[in-house]
């Protein structure tokens, strides 16, 4: 059994981690920290865990965390970077579900996240935890930066085309729609039911923090320079990301469907749907799966990729556990064989 | 491994059964029948099952079903009763998720369900599958009538008081609220998103088919004659039943909370919440749990019981699997240790 | 044209008042105050008002308010009572949409609202603004206490039976379901979309502030002492209250339907539905209507009344404008002839 | 008073027409036809109309319709074209809310709508009823083809740029999101609440019927050939279209904001939001308004236009009434001064 800790277990990513971890056959959950809820029984805050998890939130404490084999940070941006160096020194592996270690360029990170980086020297070592591109590095990593939700859906959709050099990387468009849980559990007017249900809106059309992360990830696999227009939308539902991706083919392609099927044929958590499909976000609700379909309307040169994930699972907690499984030498799908809840 | 068949796997109860069965460690799913979808891959209809279930719907066929140890009927009312006698003869155990075997009195059944009963001689033998009251009988049963969704939530809420003889059984009120999945997957105007979301309404206030079922179940445990007013409401959500129950105490009671906690202390799937709680339906979404809280406002003589279930799980497919586990001598919670999906 | 002011125009009741007032043919909206949003254009906060209302929020200022013929308070409880005496002195009529003047007994009010009353001497004079019971008094009032949302739906449902002396007033049950807008526009975790959608729960089963208000209102029309059990529920929708009311007949009644139809035959905003109906909350969304249906299941002695309103209209802003129309001698339905938005 | 008839009043477009018409100060609603509901009181089907409309649905009958000054067809595609020639002969003006007269090329129409056109000779005369481009022609028209919902939102968004010749018309992308009411009121599994809520999906990515309509409309105003990629999405809400439009600038532009503001400065129903805005669909719920914002992220050469409408109002019934007002010489906003219902 692997001893695991969770720092910041009160947000939606935290509770989703706990849901998955309490059912994981190889995990012993040792400690879940929360400054604000310290001393409170976790299942008081999250009654879905009643009968599954009997421990309390505790104050963050490096020594207790150091008893774990691996620690997840499900904290706001800028928290993990303060404690990670110490934990790594003590031999604890770390997966950060926030953005602290996702961007290799510390200046770029500071520009988008509005603070100095506390340990830029770790940025090079940190492995960007998208298993479909970096499985071998993750297996050897001490520190994994778990990808953002939008970046997961967008990269998995674009990468087969980018890697094959079939599209113009300088004119990519990602029109993405996210459920409201992506905005977190903080009290705010904008995400009240009465503000967010029965409505649709774009936000941060002029620049969202996930833009540099996606661009960086695509650039790693592109010969030409990546240029991405990225518009996120707030969608009236709890969970789910639907990425609608547009790219221009630079050459004739016989069979885009086969290209995608081959690209992901060995991937346990990427499902290329049959030609002509339109994946629904509900088909992955609660599951660690990315479902993808590819279209070429009117046989023109525009490719449309439809890519859906559950933002809290493959876009956060599930992918983090997938990374843990790889890092700890477990079966990659251990604790992740959930079927999406439908309807 | 137990060989299992499902008759009528295309409705919401059916797909929920499949979700739970494909993850059940002791079950081999042999056959899933559907007249309308015969020959179609199940995961084409329900993409959440892609990667988990590779078989096709087949025509209903008694001989193939007879190869199973146990068959679930997730069919409309009036279908199971036509095939059950044959299956029982062939030594197959049966759990009917519809209403065919729930009412002991064939005439009463005909009156509410509008048809003749095809095998009234089996009504006596059929065990009403509420494990919390009939575990021993279920364990020996060949034929189990799986309770309705409302009847499960209402009976589990009232029974501790009825059994203890503390309330007037002749003046019970059950005000119940159900998600729309309770109405099934049939195409109908009334359950379109545009008709049912952002609205609330009562229905069948003059008499719903679950009324005689609940009355029968409560009467089995009551000295006095049971009189129940039962009003169901259509609630703008997919899953969940919230039963708000009202009863009048006939004597002083020291500690209602303790009464409920003791009544359910050994029950794996009934969770009595702390005093003062208000259980949310989302706390059981996807889980086989009934959560209950009890209130006595202003210390008067009216007791309020709040009882929530997922209508598709503890109110249908999950309870059916719980019954299967009991009938087949498996651990009662095998395949049912899911944590509710929250948020 | 009547000169009108609104104190506290930033909440949901406030914006609904503004929606109705800007379309009212006899109203000139002079001033809308907000401490927190002072100086901000109202239509910046509420873009639905763009093109309809061009003024800014201003600081609350008694002298400016005194230029109005009538002032609405759409403020939290405890605010209006501080300014109302001054405004009345200056000859301004006042409608308070909060609870400050709803309860005649200052001690009872303090007990439920947790503060001293600032002007208990006005409680006697204040008219409880339910036009269906107090039209004549409202017409002469300087100060109207606009009823709460639940109290409106519950009283309109029970009153014909209570007034006729047909039911036992000591054993009334009101099981009520409200959309989330009833909880207001304050940032809070409990009313986030991710917490409140796809779920149903009761709250304050042990005592909600509207209980004494409803009891008082029913008692005014009852010979016997009123005893009410009142359980509110949070329902996953924005607008709407569905009150399901239970009472026990004390005598045989020939025609409950006729009783209700006669009771409300001259009321412009109460619609008694045909026998057997189940009113939907969406049928009053955005409209100042209460729709009612009455049932007597299995011809027993329990009466069920189904009563629906839009909590922000007939339950708040619309009823306030109805009261204004009566107070100012306008046509009672001026500015209130909206058709509910369906679907 | 103008005498008006509605053919096909049972769908969502029909009931929205009725909601707006019963409040229209210059309209007398003479006849509403429905084959399926003939003889039924309209307000029985749509209880929001109780107290506002007392007539029954009648069988379609050309002679009765001919007594009207103007007839709206809110019928499925292919119905209006059978009766329109006769009505025009009898001097009745017609507005078709379906697609029968939207496409000038009868062959193209047949190709997308799968039937022969019944009166291709009227296609030339029919005026495409987008007031913002064709007000003068509409004023003189006998027959107006009311634009589709997506085409309205997309054309109003793109047209200022196309007309100014600032973008490459051959590489336009329209990623559009629609509420479920766009799919109509027919009983179908795909639009059940349990199928469509809490999920997001694209549909008809390979070609939607509104594609040729939009292309035609943009081409009328474009020097270069229009090439459009159009992907519609089903969004879990009742009303609203959010069009996210992408185009590539072909030259430097000083002030896109000013371009849009000038383009629509005299338009009563197009609202250009302040720079940096993200319009929400709820800000137009129930109102005949299109709100638009324009973005140029990272000062690149991609323009993003955000355009929102209520699909049933500016996308259907409201625009139809706007057209009626223009055709009949009424004030263009008569009966259309509704404020969106928010929250």
PDB file of C-alpha atoms in Angstrom, chain A residues 6-178:
ATOM      1  CA  UNK A   6      -3.412  15.515   0.097  1.00  0.00           C
ATOM      2  CA  UNK A   7      -2.665  19.176   0.756  1.00  0.00           C
ATOM      3  CA  UNK A   8      -5.738  21.345   0.317  1.00  0.00           C
ATOM      4  CA  UNK A   9      -8.533  18.873   0.340  1.00  0.00           C
ATOM      5  CA  UNK A  10     -11.510  21.222   0.495  1.00  0.00           C
ATOM      6  CA  UNK A  11     -11.934  22.367  -3.083  1.00  0.00           C
ATOM      7  CA  UNK A  12     -13.602  20.474  -5.896  1.00  0.00           C
ATOM      8  CA  UNK A  13     -10.334  19.029  -7.119  1.00  0.00           C
ATOM      9  CA  UNK A  14      -9.604  17.952  -3.559  1.00  0.00           C
ATOM     10  CA  UNK A  15     -12.863  16.173  -2.963  1.00  0.00           C
ATOM     11  CA  UNK A  16     -12.610  14.458  -6.332  1.00  0.00           C
ATOM     12  CA  UNK A  17      -9.131  13.237  -5.395  1.00  0.00           C
ATOM     13  CA  UNK A  18     -10.559  11.899  -2.147  1.00  0.00           C
ATOM     14  CA  UNK A  19     -13.443  10.163  -3.944  1.00  0.00           C
ATOM     15  CA  UNK A  20     -10.978   8.373  -6.198  1.00  0.00           C
ATOM     16  CA  UNK A  21      -8.354   7.684  -3.521  1.00  0.00           C
ATOM     17  CA  UNK A  22     -10.690   6.083  -0.984  1.00  0.00           C
ATOM     18  CA  UNK A  23     -11.645   3.535  -3.626  1.00  0.00           C
ATOM     19  CA  UNK A  24      -8.080   2.997  -4.893  1.00  0.00           C
ATOM     20  CA  UNK A  25      -6.982  -0.543  -4.035  1.00  0.00           C
ATOM     21  CA  UNK A  26      -3.313   0.319  -3.476  1.00  0.00           C
ATOM     22  CA  UNK A  27      -3.584   3.540  -1.533  1.00  0.00           C
ATOM     23  CA  UNK A  28      -3.653   4.334   2.135  1.00  0.00           C
ATOM     24  CA  UNK A  29      -4.783   7.893   2.668  1.00  0.00           C
ATOM     25  CA  UNK A  30      -2.670   9.144   5.592  1.00  0.00           C
ATOM     26  CA  UNK A  31      -3.300  12.838   5.815  1.00  0.00           C
ATOM     27  CA  UNK A  32      -5.538  15.486   4.289  1.00  0.00           C
ATOM     28  CA  UNK A  33      -4.698  19.051   5.203  1.00  0.00           C
ATOM     29  CA  UNK A  34      -6.742  22.208   5.212  1.00  0.00           C
ATOM     30  CA  UNK A  35      -5.964  25.393   7.048  1.00  0.00           C
ATOM     31  CA  UNK A  36      -9.576  26.558   7.068  1.00  0.00           C
ATOM     32  CA  UNK A  37     -11.190  23.242   8.027  1.00  0.00           C
ATOM     33  CA  UNK A  38      -8.538  21.808  10.324  1.00  0.00           C
ATOM     34  CA  UNK A  39     -10.068  19.600  12.996  1.00  0.00           C
ATOM     35  CA  UNK A  40     -13.271  19.025  11.090  1.00  0.00           C
ATOM     36  CA  UNK A  41     -14.209  15.572   9.929  1.00  0.00           C
ATOM     37  CA  UNK A  42     -13.814  15.415   6.181  1.00  0.00           C
ATOM     38  CA  UNK A  43     -17.120  13.647   5.739  1.00  0.00           C
ATOM     39  CA  UNK A  44     -18.880  16.488   7.548  1.00  0.00           C
ATOM     40  CA  UNK A  45     -17.878  18.802   4.737  1.00  0.00           C
ATOM     41  CA  UNK A  46     -18.430  16.185   2.040  1.00  0.00           C
ATOM     42  CA  UNK A  47     -21.212  13.829   3.093  1.00  0.00           C
ATOM     43  CA  UNK A  48     -20.693  11.655   0.015  1.00  0.00           C
ATOM     44  CA  UNK A  49     -17.603  10.385   1.875  1.00  0.00           C
ATOM     45  CA  UNK A  50     -19.568   9.261   4.957  1.00  0.00           C
ATOM     46  CA  UNK A  51     -18.757   5.622   5.507  1.00  0.00           C
ATOM     47  CA  UNK A  52     -15.725   5.785   3.237  1.00  0.00           C
ATOM     48  CA  UNK A  53     -13.349   8.135   5.026  1.00  0.00           C
ATOM     49  CA  UNK A  54     -13.217   8.654   8.745  1.00  0.00           C
ATOM     50  CA  UNK A  55     -10.302  11.059   9.259  1.00  0.00           C
ATOM     51  CA  UNK A  56     -10.208  14.794   9.931  1.00  0.00           C
ATOM     52  CA  UNK A  57      -8.623  17.660   8.092  1.00  0.00           C
ATOM     53  CA  UNK A  58      -5.360  18.613   9.760  1.00  0.00           C
ATOM     54  CA  UNK A  59      -3.125  21.670   9.664  1.00  0.00           C
ATOM     55  CA  UNK A  60      -0.522  21.462   6.920  1.00  0.00           C
ATOM     56  CA  UNK A  61       2.614  20.003   8.539  1.00  0.00           C
ATOM     57  CA  UNK A  62       5.671  19.051   6.552  1.00  0.00           C
ATOM     58  CA  UNK A  63       6.759  16.371   9.000  1.00  0.00           C
ATOM     59  CA  UNK A  64       3.470  14.514   8.788  1.00  0.00           C
ATOM     60  CA  UNK A  65       3.437  14.884   5.031  1.00  0.00           C
ATOM     61  CA  UNK A  66       6.969  13.527   4.937  1.00  0.00           C
ATOM     62  CA  UNK A  67       5.661  10.200   6.222  1.00  0.00           C
ATOM     63  CA  UNK A  68       3.881   9.778   2.903  1.00  0.00           C
ATOM     64  CA  UNK A  69       5.326   8.216  -0.212  1.00  0.00           C
ATOM     65  CA  UNK A  70       3.560  10.765  -2.361  1.00  0.00           C
ATOM     66  CA  UNK A  71       1.766  14.032  -1.736  1.00  0.00           C
ATOM     67  CA  UNK A  72      -0.816  15.694  -3.944  1.00  0.00           C
ATOM     68  CA  UNK A  73      -1.191  19.471  -3.843  1.00  0.00           C
ATOM     69  CA  UNK A  74      -4.759  20.497  -4.623  1.00  0.00           C
ATOM     70  CA  UNK A  75      -4.084  24.048  -3.524  1.00  0.00           C
ATOM     71  CA  UNK A  76      -4.465  27.433  -5.213  1.00  0.00           C
ATOM     72  CA  UNK A  77      -1.645  28.525  -7.509  1.00  0.00           C
ATOM     73  CA  UNK A  78       1.461  29.619  -5.643  1.00  0.00           C
ATOM     74  CA  UNK A  79       1.119  27.393  -2.589  1.00  0.00           C
ATOM     75  CA  UNK A  80       2.792  24.175  -3.645  1.00  0.00           C
ATOM     76  CA  UNK A  81       6.012  25.884  -4.748  1.00  0.00           C
ATOM     77  CA  UNK A  82       6.629  26.957  -1.138  1.00  0.00           C
ATOM     78  CA  UNK A  83       6.684  23.418   0.280  1.00  0.00           C
ATOM     79  CA  UNK A  84       7.736  21.223  -2.579  1.00  0.00           C
ATOM     80  CA  UNK A  85      11.504  21.673  -2.231  1.00  0.00           C
ATOM     81  CA  UNK A  86      11.414  20.482   1.375  1.00  0.00           C
ATOM     82  CA  UNK A  87       9.247  17.489   0.583  1.00  0.00           C
ATOM     83  CA  UNK A  88      11.442  16.435  -2.305  1.00  0.00           C
ATOM     84  CA  UNK A  89      14.496  16.670  -0.038  1.00  0.00           C
ATOM     85  CA  UNK A  90      12.771  14.338   2.389  1.00  0.00           C
ATOM     86  CA  UNK A  91      12.257  11.844  -0.383  1.00  0.00           C
ATOM     87  CA  UNK A  92       8.551  12.424  -0.913  1.00  0.00           C
ATOM     88  CA  UNK A  93       7.233  12.449  -4.447  1.00  0.00           C
ATOM     89  CA  UNK A  94       4.911  15.275  -5.371  1.00  0.00           C
ATOM     90  CA  UNK A  95       2.113  15.860  -7.853  1.00  0.00           C
ATOM     91  CA  UNK A  96       0.954  19.443  -8.053  1.00  0.00           C
ATOM     92  CA  UNK A  97      -2.534  19.864  -9.451  1.00  0.00           C
ATOM     93  CA  UNK A  98      -2.132  23.643  -9.595  1.00  0.00           C
ATOM     94  CA  UNK A  99      -0.068  25.567 -12.120  1.00  0.00           C
ATOM     95  CA  UNK A 100       3.163  26.118 -10.161  1.00  0.00           C
ATOM     96  CA  UNK A 101       5.307  23.770 -12.200  1.00  0.00           C
ATOM     97  CA  UNK A 102       3.549  23.666 -15.541  1.00  0.00           C
ATOM     98  CA  UNK A 103       5.413  26.442 -17.345  1.00  0.00           C
ATOM     99  CA  UNK A 104       9.131  25.937 -17.928  1.00  0.00           C
ATOM    100  CA  UNK A 105       9.868  29.655 -18.312  1.00  0.00           C
ATOM    101  CA  UNK A 106       9.729  31.315 -14.889  1.00  0.00           C
ATOM    102  CA  UNK A 107       9.313  34.802 -16.348  1.00  0.00           C
ATOM    103  CA  UNK A 108       6.430  33.734 -18.517  1.00  0.00           C
ATOM    104  CA  UNK A 109       4.876  32.059 -15.492  1.00  0.00           C
ATOM    105  CA  UNK A 110       5.231  35.217 -13.412  1.00  0.00           C
ATOM    106  CA  UNK A 111       3.679  37.282 -16.157  1.00  0.00           C
ATOM    107  CA  UNK A 112       0.525  35.148 -16.288  1.00  0.00           C
ATOM    108  CA  UNK A 113       0.242  34.252 -12.611  1.00  0.00           C
ATOM    109  CA  UNK A 114       1.229  37.603 -11.150  1.00  0.00           C
ATOM    110  CA  UNK A 115       3.840  36.476  -8.614  1.00  0.00           C
ATOM    111  CA  UNK A 116       7.477  35.523  -8.363  1.00  0.00           C
ATOM    112  CA  UNK A 117       8.219  31.836  -8.586  1.00  0.00           C
ATOM    113  CA  UNK A 118       9.539  30.472  -5.295  1.00  0.00           C
ATOM    114  CA  UNK A 119      11.711  27.688  -6.724  1.00  0.00           C
ATOM    115  CA  UNK A 120      12.463  28.303 -10.405  1.00  0.00           C
ATOM    116  CA  UNK A 121      15.324  25.827 -10.129  1.00  0.00           C
ATOM    117  CA  UNK A 122      12.788  22.994 -10.008  1.00  0.00           C
ATOM    118  CA  UNK A 123      10.991  23.991 -13.218  1.00  0.00           C
ATOM    119  CA  UNK A 124      13.429  22.115 -15.403  1.00  0.00           C
ATOM    120  CA  UNK A 125      13.156  18.912 -13.380  1.00  0.00           C
ATOM    121  CA  UNK A 126       9.391  18.969 -13.039  1.00  0.00           C
ATOM    122  CA  UNK A 127       7.727  16.666 -15.552  1.00  0.00           C
ATOM    123  CA  UNK A 128       4.603  17.877 -17.305  1.00  0.00           C
ATOM    124  CA  UNK A 129       2.232  15.078 -16.450  1.00  0.00           C
ATOM    125  CA  UNK A 130       0.405  14.322 -19.655  1.00  0.00           C
ATOM    126  CA  UNK A 131       0.887  10.541 -19.774  1.00  0.00           C
ATOM    127  CA  UNK A 132       0.047  10.317 -23.449  1.00  0.00           C
ATOM    128  CA  UNK A 133       3.180  12.296 -24.304  1.00  0.00           C
ATOM    129  CA  UNK A 134       5.492  11.792 -21.335  1.00  0.00           C
ATOM    130  CA  UNK A 135       4.853   8.409 -19.765  1.00  0.00           C
ATOM    131  CA  UNK A 136       8.531   7.454 -19.498  1.00  0.00           C
ATOM    132  CA  UNK A 137       9.552  10.733 -17.872  1.00  0.00           C
ATOM    133  CA  UNK A 138       6.662  10.558 -15.450  1.00  0.00           C
ATOM    134  CA  UNK A 139       7.745   7.078 -14.388  1.00  0.00           C
ATOM    135  CA  UNK A 140      11.083   8.481 -13.258  1.00  0.00           C
ATOM    136  CA  UNK A 141       9.874  11.791 -11.917  1.00  0.00           C
ATOM    137  CA  UNK A 142      10.041  13.078  -8.360  1.00  0.00           C
ATOM    138  CA  UNK A 143       7.847  16.062  -9.218  1.00  0.00           C
ATOM    139  CA  UNK A 144       4.969  16.074 -11.662  1.00  0.00           C
ATOM    140  CA  UNK A 145       3.055  19.152 -12.811  1.00  0.00           C
ATOM    141  CA  UNK A 146      -0.445  17.910 -13.452  1.00  0.00           C
ATOM    142  CA  UNK A 147      -1.821  19.592 -16.579  1.00  0.00           C
ATOM    143  CA  UNK A 148      -4.682  22.047 -16.487  1.00  0.00           C
ATOM    144  CA  UNK A 149      -8.148  20.968 -17.543  1.00  0.00           C
ATOM    145  CA  UNK A 150      -8.390  22.920 -20.786  1.00  0.00           C
ATOM    146  CA  UNK A 151      -4.787  22.055 -21.719  1.00  0.00           C
ATOM    147  CA  UNK A 152      -5.528  18.349 -21.363  1.00  0.00           C
ATOM    148  CA  UNK A 153      -8.553  18.422 -23.655  1.00  0.00           C
ATOM    149  CA  UNK A 154      -6.941  20.743 -26.199  1.00  0.00           C
ATOM    150  CA  UNK A 155      -3.553  19.046 -26.421  1.00  0.00           C
ATOM    151  CA  UNK A 156      -4.977  15.546 -26.720  1.00  0.00           C
ATOM    152  CA  UNK A 157      -7.128  16.821 -29.553  1.00  0.00           C
ATOM    153  CA  UNK A 158      -4.477  18.697 -31.525  1.00  0.00           C
ATOM    154  CA  UNK A 159      -1.397  16.543 -30.919  1.00  0.00           C
ATOM    155  CA  UNK A 160      -1.920  13.792 -33.493  1.00  0.00           C
ATOM    156  CA  UNK A 161      -2.196  16.433 -36.206  1.00  0.00           C
ATOM    157  CA  UNK A 162       0.678  18.540 -34.907  1.00  0.00           C
ATOM    158  CA  UNK A 163       2.983  15.568 -34.485  1.00  0.00           C
ATOM    159  CA  UNK A 164       2.198  14.385 -38.004  1.00  0.00           C
ATOM    160  CA  UNK A 165       2.903  17.875 -39.329  1.00  0.00           C
ATOM    161  CA  UNK A 166      -0.384  17.938 -41.196  1.00  0.00           C
ATOM    162  CA  UNK A 167      -1.758  21.296 -40.089  1.00  0.00           C
ATOM    163  CA  UNK A 168      -0.610  24.885 -39.974  1.00  0.00           C
ATOM    164  CA  UNK A 169       0.430  25.265 -36.324  1.00  0.00           C
ATOM    165  CA  UNK A 170       0.335  29.051 -36.504  1.00  0.00           C
ATOM    166  CA  UNK A 171      -3.436  29.336 -36.940  1.00  0.00           C
ATOM    167  CA  UNK A 172      -5.029  27.032 -34.406  1.00  0.00           C
ATOM    168  CA  UNK A 173      -8.339  27.835 -32.763  1.00  0.00           C
ATOM    169  CA  UNK A 174      -9.615  26.253 -29.562  1.00  0.00           C
ATOM    170  CA  UNK A 175     -13.164  27.139 -28.640  1.00  0.00           C
ATOM    171  CA  UNK A 176     -13.674  25.513 -25.265  1.00  0.00           C
ATOM    172  CA  UNK A 177     -16.689  25.107 -23.011  1.00  0.00           C
ATOM    173  CA  UNK A 178     -16.342  24.256 -19.337  1.00  0.00           C
TER     174      UNK A 178
END
